[in-house]
PDB file of C-alpha atoms in Angstrom:
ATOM      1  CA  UNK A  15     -31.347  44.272  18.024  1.00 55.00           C
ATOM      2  CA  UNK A  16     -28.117  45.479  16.968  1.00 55.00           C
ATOM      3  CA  UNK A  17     -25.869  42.794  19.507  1.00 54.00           C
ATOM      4  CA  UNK A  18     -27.766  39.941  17.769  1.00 57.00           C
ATOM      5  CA  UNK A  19     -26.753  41.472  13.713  1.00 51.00           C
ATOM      6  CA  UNK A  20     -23.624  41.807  15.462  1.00 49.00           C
ATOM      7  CA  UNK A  21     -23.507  38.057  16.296  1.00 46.00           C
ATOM      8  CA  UNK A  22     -24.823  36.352  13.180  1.00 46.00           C
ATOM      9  CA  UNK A  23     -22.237  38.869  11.487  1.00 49.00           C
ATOM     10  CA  UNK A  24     -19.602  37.485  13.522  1.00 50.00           C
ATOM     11  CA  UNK A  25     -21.011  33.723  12.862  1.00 52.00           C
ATOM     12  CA  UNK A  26     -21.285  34.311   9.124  1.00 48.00           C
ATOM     13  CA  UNK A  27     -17.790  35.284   8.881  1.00 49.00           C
ATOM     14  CA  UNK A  28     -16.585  32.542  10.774  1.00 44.00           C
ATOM     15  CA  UNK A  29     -18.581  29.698   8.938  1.00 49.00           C
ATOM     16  CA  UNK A  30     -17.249  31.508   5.334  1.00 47.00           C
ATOM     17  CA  UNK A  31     -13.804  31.998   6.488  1.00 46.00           C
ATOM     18  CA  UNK A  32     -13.873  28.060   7.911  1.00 43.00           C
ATOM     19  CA  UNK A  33     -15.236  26.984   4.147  1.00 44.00           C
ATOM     20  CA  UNK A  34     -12.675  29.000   2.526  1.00 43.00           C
ATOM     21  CA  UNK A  35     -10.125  27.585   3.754  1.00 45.00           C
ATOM     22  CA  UNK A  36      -9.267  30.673   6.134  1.00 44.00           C
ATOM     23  CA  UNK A  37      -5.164  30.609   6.997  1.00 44.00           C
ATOM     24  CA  UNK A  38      -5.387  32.942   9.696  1.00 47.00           C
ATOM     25  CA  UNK A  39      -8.100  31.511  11.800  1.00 49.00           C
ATOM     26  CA  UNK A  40      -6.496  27.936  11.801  1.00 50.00           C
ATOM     27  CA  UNK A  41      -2.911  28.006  10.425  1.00 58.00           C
ATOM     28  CA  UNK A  42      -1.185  24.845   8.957  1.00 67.00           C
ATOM     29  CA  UNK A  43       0.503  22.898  11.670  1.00 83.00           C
ATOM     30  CA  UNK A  44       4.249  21.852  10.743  1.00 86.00           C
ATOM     31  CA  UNK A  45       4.666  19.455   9.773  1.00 88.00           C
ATOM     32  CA  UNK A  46       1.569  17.569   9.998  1.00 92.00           C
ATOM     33  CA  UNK A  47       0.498  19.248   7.078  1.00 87.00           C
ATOM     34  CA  UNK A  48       3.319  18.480   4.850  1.00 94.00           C
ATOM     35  CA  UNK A  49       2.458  14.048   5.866  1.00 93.00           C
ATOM     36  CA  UNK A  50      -1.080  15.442   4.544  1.00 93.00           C
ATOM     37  CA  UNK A  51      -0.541  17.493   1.826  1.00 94.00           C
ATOM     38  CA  UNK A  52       3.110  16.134   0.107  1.00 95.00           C
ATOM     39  CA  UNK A  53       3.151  12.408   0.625  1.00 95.00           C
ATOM     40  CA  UNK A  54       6.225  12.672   3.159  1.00 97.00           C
ATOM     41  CA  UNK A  55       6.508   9.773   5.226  1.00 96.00           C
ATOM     42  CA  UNK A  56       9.116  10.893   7.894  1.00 96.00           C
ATOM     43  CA  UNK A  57      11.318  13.790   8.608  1.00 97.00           C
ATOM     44  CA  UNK A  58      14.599  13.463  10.163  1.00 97.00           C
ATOM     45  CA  UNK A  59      16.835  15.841  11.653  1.00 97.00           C
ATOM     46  CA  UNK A  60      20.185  15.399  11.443  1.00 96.00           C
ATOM     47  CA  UNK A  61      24.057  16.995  12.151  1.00 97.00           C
ATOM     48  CA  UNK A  62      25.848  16.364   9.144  1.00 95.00           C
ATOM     49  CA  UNK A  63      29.521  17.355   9.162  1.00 96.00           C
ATOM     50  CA  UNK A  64      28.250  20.056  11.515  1.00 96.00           C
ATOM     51  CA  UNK A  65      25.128  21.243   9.175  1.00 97.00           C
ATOM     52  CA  UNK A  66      21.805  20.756  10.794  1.00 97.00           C
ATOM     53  CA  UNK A  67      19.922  19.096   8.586  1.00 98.00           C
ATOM     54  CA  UNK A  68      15.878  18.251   7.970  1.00 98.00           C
ATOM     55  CA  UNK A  69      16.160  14.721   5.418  1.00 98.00           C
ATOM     56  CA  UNK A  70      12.504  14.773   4.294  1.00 98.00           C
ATOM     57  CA  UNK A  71      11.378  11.261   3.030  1.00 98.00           C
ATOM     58  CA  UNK A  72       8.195  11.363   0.452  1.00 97.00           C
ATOM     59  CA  UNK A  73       6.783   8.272  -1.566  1.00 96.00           C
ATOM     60  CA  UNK A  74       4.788   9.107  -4.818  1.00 95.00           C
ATOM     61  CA  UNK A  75       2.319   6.351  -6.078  1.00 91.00           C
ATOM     62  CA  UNK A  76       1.568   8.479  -9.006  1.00 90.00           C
ATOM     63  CA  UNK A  77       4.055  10.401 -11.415  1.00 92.00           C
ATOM     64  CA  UNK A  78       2.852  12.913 -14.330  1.00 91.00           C
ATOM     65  CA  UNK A  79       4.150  13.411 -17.229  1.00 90.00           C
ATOM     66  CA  UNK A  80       8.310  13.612 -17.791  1.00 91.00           C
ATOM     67  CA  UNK A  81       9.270  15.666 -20.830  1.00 89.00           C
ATOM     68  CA  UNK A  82      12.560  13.509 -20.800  1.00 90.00           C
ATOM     69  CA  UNK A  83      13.497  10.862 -18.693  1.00 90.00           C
ATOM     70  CA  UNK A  84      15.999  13.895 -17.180  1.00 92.00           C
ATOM     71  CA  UNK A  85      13.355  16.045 -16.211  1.00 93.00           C
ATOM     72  CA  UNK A  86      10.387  15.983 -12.957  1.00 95.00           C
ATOM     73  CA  UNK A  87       6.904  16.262 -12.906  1.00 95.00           C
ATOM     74  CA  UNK A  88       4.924  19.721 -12.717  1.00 95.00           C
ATOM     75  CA  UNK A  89       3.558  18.348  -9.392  1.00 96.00           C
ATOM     76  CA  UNK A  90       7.382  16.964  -8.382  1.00 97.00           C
ATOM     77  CA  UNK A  91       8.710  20.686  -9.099  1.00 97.00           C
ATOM     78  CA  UNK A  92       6.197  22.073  -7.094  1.00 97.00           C
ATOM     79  CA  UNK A  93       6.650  19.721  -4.090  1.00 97.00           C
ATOM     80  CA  UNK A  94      10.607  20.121  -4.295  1.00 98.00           C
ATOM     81  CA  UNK A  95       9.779  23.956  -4.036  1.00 97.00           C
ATOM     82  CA  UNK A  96       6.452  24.114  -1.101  1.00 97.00           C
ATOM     83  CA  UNK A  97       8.567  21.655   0.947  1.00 98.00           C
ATOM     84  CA  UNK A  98      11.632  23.903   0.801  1.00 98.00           C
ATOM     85  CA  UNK A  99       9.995  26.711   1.722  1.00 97.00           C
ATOM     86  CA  UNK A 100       7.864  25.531   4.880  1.00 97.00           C
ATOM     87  CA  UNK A 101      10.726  23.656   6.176  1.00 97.00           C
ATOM     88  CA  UNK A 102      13.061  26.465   6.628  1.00 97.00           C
ATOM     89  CA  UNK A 103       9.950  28.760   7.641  1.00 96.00           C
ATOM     90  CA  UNK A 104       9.422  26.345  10.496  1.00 95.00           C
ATOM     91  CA  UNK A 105      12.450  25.404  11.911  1.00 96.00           C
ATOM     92  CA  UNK A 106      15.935  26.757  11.982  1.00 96.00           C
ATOM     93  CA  UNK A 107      18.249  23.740  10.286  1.00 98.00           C
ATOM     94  CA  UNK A 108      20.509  25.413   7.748  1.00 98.00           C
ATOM     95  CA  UNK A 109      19.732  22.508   4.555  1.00 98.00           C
ATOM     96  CA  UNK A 110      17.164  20.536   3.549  1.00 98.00           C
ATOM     97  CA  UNK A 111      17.518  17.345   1.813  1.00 98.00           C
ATOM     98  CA  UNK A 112      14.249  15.940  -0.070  1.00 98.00           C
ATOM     99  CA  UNK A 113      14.654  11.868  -0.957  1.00 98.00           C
ATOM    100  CA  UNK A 114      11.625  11.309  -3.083  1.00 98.00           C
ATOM    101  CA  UNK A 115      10.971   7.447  -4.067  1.00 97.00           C
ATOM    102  CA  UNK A 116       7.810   6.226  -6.790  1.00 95.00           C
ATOM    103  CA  UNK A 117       5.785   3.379  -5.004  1.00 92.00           C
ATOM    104  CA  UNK A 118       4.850   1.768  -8.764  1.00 79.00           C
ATOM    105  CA  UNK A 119       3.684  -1.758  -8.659  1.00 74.00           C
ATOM    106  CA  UNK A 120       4.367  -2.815  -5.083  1.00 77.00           C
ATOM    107  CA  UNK A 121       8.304  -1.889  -5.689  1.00 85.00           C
ATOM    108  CA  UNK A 122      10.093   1.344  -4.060  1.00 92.00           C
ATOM    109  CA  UNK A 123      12.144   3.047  -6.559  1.00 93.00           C
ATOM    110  CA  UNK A 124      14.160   6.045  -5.801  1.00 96.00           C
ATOM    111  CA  UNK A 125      12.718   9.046  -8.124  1.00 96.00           C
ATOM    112  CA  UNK A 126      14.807  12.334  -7.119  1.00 98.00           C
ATOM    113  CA  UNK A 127      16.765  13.733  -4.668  1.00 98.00           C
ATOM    114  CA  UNK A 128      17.252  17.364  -3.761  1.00 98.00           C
ATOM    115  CA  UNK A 129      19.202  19.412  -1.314  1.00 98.00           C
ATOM    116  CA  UNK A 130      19.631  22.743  -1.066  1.00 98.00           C
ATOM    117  CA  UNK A 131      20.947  25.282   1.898  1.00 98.00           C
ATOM    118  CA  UNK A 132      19.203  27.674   3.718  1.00 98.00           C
ATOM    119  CA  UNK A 133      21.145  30.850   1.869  1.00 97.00           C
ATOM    120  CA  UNK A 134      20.587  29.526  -1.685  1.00 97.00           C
ATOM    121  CA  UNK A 135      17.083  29.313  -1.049  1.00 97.00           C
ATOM    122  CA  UNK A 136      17.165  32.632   0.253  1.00 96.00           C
ATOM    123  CA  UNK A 137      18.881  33.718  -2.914  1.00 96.00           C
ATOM    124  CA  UNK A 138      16.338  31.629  -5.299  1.00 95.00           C
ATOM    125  CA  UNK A 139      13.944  33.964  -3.533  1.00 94.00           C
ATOM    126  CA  UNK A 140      11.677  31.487  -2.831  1.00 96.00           C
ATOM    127  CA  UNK A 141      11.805  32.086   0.979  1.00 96.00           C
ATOM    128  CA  UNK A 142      10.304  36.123   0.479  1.00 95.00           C
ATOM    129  CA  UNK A 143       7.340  34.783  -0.550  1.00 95.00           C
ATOM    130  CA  UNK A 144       4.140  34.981   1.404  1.00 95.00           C
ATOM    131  CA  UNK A 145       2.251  31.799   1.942  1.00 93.00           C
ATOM    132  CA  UNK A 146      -0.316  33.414  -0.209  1.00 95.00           C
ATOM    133  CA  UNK A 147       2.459  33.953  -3.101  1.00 96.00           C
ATOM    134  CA  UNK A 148       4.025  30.165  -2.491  1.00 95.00           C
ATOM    135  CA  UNK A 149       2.445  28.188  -5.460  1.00 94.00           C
ATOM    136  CA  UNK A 150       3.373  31.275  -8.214  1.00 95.00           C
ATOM    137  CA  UNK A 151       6.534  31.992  -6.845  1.00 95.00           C
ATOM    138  CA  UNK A 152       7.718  28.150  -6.867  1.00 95.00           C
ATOM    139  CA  UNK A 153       6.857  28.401 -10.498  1.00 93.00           C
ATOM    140  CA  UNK A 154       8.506  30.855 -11.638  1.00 93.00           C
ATOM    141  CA  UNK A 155      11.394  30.351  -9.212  1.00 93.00           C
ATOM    142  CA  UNK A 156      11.663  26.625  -9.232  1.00 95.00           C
ATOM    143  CA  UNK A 157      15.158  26.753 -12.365  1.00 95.00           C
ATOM    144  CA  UNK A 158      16.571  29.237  -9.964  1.00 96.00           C
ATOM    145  CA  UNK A 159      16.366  26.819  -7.242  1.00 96.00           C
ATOM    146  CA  UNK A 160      17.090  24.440  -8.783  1.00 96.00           C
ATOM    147  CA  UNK A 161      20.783  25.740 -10.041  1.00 97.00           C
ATOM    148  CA  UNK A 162      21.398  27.029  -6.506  1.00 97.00           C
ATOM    149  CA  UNK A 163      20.568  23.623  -5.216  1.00 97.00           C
ATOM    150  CA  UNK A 164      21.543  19.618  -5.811  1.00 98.00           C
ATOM    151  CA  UNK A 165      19.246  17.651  -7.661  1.00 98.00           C
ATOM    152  CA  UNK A 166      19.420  14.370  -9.046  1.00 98.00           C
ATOM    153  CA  UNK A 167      16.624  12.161 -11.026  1.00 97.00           C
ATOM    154  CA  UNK A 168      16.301   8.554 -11.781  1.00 95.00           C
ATOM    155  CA  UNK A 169      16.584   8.629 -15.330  1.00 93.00           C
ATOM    156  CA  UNK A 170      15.810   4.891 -15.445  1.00 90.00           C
ATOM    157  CA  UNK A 171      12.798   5.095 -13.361  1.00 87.00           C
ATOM    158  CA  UNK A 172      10.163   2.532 -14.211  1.00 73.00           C
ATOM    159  CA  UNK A 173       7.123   4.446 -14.156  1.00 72.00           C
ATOM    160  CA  UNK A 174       4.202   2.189 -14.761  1.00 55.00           C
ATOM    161  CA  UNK A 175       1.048   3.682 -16.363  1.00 47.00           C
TER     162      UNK A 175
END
């Protein structure tokens, strides 16, 4: 009597921790997961003047809101900041570079680009956080990386509504 509580113990967990989304039981596979979850359509890794470096390429068909034509979408910040973080987590290049274009209207236009190496992040302390912590931390880190970093943004981007 007890073995079979045992077992639909054991099943129950499973089935809730399978629902829930459960990290442990089935981690997130880089970087099919980032194809998934952040629009990227191909990675490339590269040697760059002797820096080995992961280009990641994302198209957006849909941009929030802008405060200025200067600025990114929430949704763009927090992208810049996820991707960062489970790049370097997963492999061992030493800068990521992010080249982000906006699919609007049947046209490719280039959004933003970032870039940013390994030790910066490190120093934004974006790279201390759990994956648990990730979408607060990139928050409230995301200025910090964003000094320590490159970015540019289209400020003429056509975004069509």
């Amino acid at each position: 009597m007890r073995h079979s509580n045992l077992c639909v113990f054991i099943i129950f967990t499973l089935i809730i921790s399978v629902m829930s989304g459960c990290t442990l039981l089935f981690p997130k596979k880089y970087p099919d997961f980032l194809y998934k979850e952040y629009n990227v359509v191909k990675i490339e890794n590269k040697t760059i003047n002797g820096v080995n470096v992961a280009i990641v390429y994302q198209v957006k068909s849909n941009i929030g809101s802008r405060p200025t034509p200067y600025s990114l979408d929430a949704d763009s910040k927090r992208d810049i900041g996820e991707i960062t973080y489970y790049v370097f987590k997963n492999t061992d290049v030493d800068e990521v570079q992010i080249i982000c274009y906006y699919a609007g209207k049947g046209e490719l236009q280039p959004y933003y680009k970032f870039k940013i190496r390994r030790k910066e992040a490190e120093l934004s302390g974006l790279l201390n956080a759990t994956e648990r912590e990730l979408p607060t931390v990139v928050i409230y880190s995301f200025d910090k990386l964003k000094s320590l970093g490159d970015l540019w943004i289209n400020s003429r981007l056509s975004v069509y509504g």
